[in-house]
Amino acid sequence: SGPGLDGYLAAALGSMNLGSRVRLELHGGVRQDSGLLSAEENETIDWYGTLLDVFIGRSIYFNLSYDVTSGGDESNDQGYAAFSWRF
């Protein structure tokens, strides 16, 4: 068995089409854990980011995303881009 854990998690996401071939998404959230080892040790982690999908023609797809995470032992920014061809 381990120490007791309590906390909460909240997340939100919104997206919209920008025309027939482009979609934009915004997302984020927060997580708080308490009671890991003692009542004084609380950890809060939050994140937010965006995602852009673009369909180019019938078989070409472009994806771009960026996420930021901070709090606790985590602190990072992550970017991702993909270009794919479906045959």
Short mmCIF file of C-alpha atoms in Angstrom, two decimals:
data_model
loop_
_atom_site.label_atom_id
_atom_site.label_comp_id
_atom_site.label_asym_id
_atom_site.label_seq_id
_atom_site.Cartn_x
_atom_site.Cartn_y
_atom_site.Cartn_z
CA SER A 1 0.00 0.00 0.00
CA GLY A 2 1.04 3.60 -0.43
CA PRO A 3 0.24 7.01 0.96
CA GLY A 4 -3.23 8.44 0.45
CA LEU A 5 -3.80 10.67 -2.54
CA ASP A 6 -6.46 13.29 -3.08
CA GLY A 7 -6.90 16.09 -5.60
CA TYR A 8 -8.75 17.25 -8.66
CA LEU A 9 -8.46 17.39 -12.42
CA ALA A 10 -10.08 19.93 -14.72
CA ALA A 11 -9.64 20.13 -18.49
CA ALA A 12 -11.23 22.04 -21.34
CA LEU A 13 -11.08 21.82 -25.11
CA GLY A 14 -12.54 23.96 -27.84
CA SER A 15 -12.23 23.60 -31.57
CA MET A 16 -13.61 25.18 -34.69
CA ASN A 17 -13.41 24.71 -38.41
CA LEU A 18 -11.84 27.60 -40.29
CA GLY A 19 -13.30 26.80 -43.67
CA SER A 20 -13.70 23.34 -45.09
CA ARG A 21 -10.02 22.30 -44.88
CA VAL A 22 -8.64 23.87 -41.67
CA ARG A 23 -9.43 23.05 -38.04
CA LEU A 24 -8.08 24.88 -34.97
CA GLU A 25 -8.15 23.45 -31.46
CA LEU A 26 -7.27 25.05 -28.10
CA HIS A 27 -6.95 22.90 -24.98
CA GLY A 28 -5.74 23.14 -21.41
CA GLY A 29 -6.18 21.96 -17.89
CA VAL A 30 -4.95 21.75 -14.34
CA ARG A 31 -4.31 18.85 -11.99
CA GLN A 32 -3.67 19.13 -8.28
CA ASP A 33 -2.56 16.23 -6.11
CA SER A 34 -2.45 16.56 -2.34
CA GLY A 35 -1.58 14.25 0.49
CA LEU A 36 1.35 12.63 -1.29
CA LEU A 37 3.51 12.44 1.83
CA SER A 38 2.06 15.12 4.09
CA ALA A 39 -0.61 17.78 3.98
CA GLU A 40 2.03 20.39 3.15
CA GLU A 41 3.17 18.69 -0.05
CA ASN A 42 0.72 19.66 -2.77
CA GLU A 43 1.59 19.45 -6.44
CA THR A 44 -0.17 21.42 -9.16
CA ILE A 45 0.47 20.83 -12.85
CA ASP A 46 -1.15 22.88 -15.60
CA TRP A 47 -1.01 22.63 -19.36
CA TYR A 48 -2.31 24.39 -22.42
CA GLY A 49 -1.79 24.13 -26.13
CA THR A 50 -3.07 24.48 -29.63
CA LEU A 51 -3.48 22.20 -32.63
CA LEU A 52 -3.87 23.13 -36.29
CA ASP A 53 -4.97 20.61 -38.93
CA VAL A 54 -4.84 21.49 -42.62
CA PHE A 55 -6.08 19.25 -45.43
CA ILE A 56 -4.36 20.10 -48.70
CA GLY A 57 -6.03 18.45 -51.64
CA ARG A 58 -7.47 14.97 -51.33
CA SER A 59 -4.39 13.16 -50.06
CA ILE A 60 -2.06 15.64 -48.29
CA TYR A 61 -2.42 16.45 -44.59
CA PHE A 62 -0.48 18.93 -42.42
CA ASN A 63 -0.59 18.99 -38.62
CA LEU A 64 1.01 21.53 -36.29
CA SER A 65 0.74 21.50 -32.49
CA TYR A 66 2.32 23.23 -29.53
CA ASP A 67 1.89 22.36 -25.83
CA VAL A 68 3.19 23.93 -22.62
CA THR A 69 3.29 22.02 -19.32
CA SER A 70 4.40 23.51 -16.00
CA GLY A 71 4.29 22.79 -12.30
CA GLY A 72 5.54 20.09 -9.99
CA ASP A 73 8.61 18.41 -11.45
CA GLU A 74 7.46 19.17 -15.00
CA SER A 75 8.27 22.21 -17.06
CA ASN A 76 8.43 21.79 -20.80
CA ASP A 77 7.33 23.16 -24.13
CA GLN A 78 6.71 20.76 -26.97
CA GLY A 79 6.17 21.51 -30.63
CA TYR A 80 5.18 18.97 -33.26
CA ALA A 81 4.75 19.20 -37.02
CA ALA A 82 3.74 16.48 -39.43
CA PHE A 83 3.24 16.38 -43.15
CA SER A 84 1.73 13.25 -44.59
CA TRP A 85 0.57 11.91 -47.90
CA ARG A 86 -2.19 9.35 -48.09
CA PHE A 87 -2.15 7.12 -51.16
#
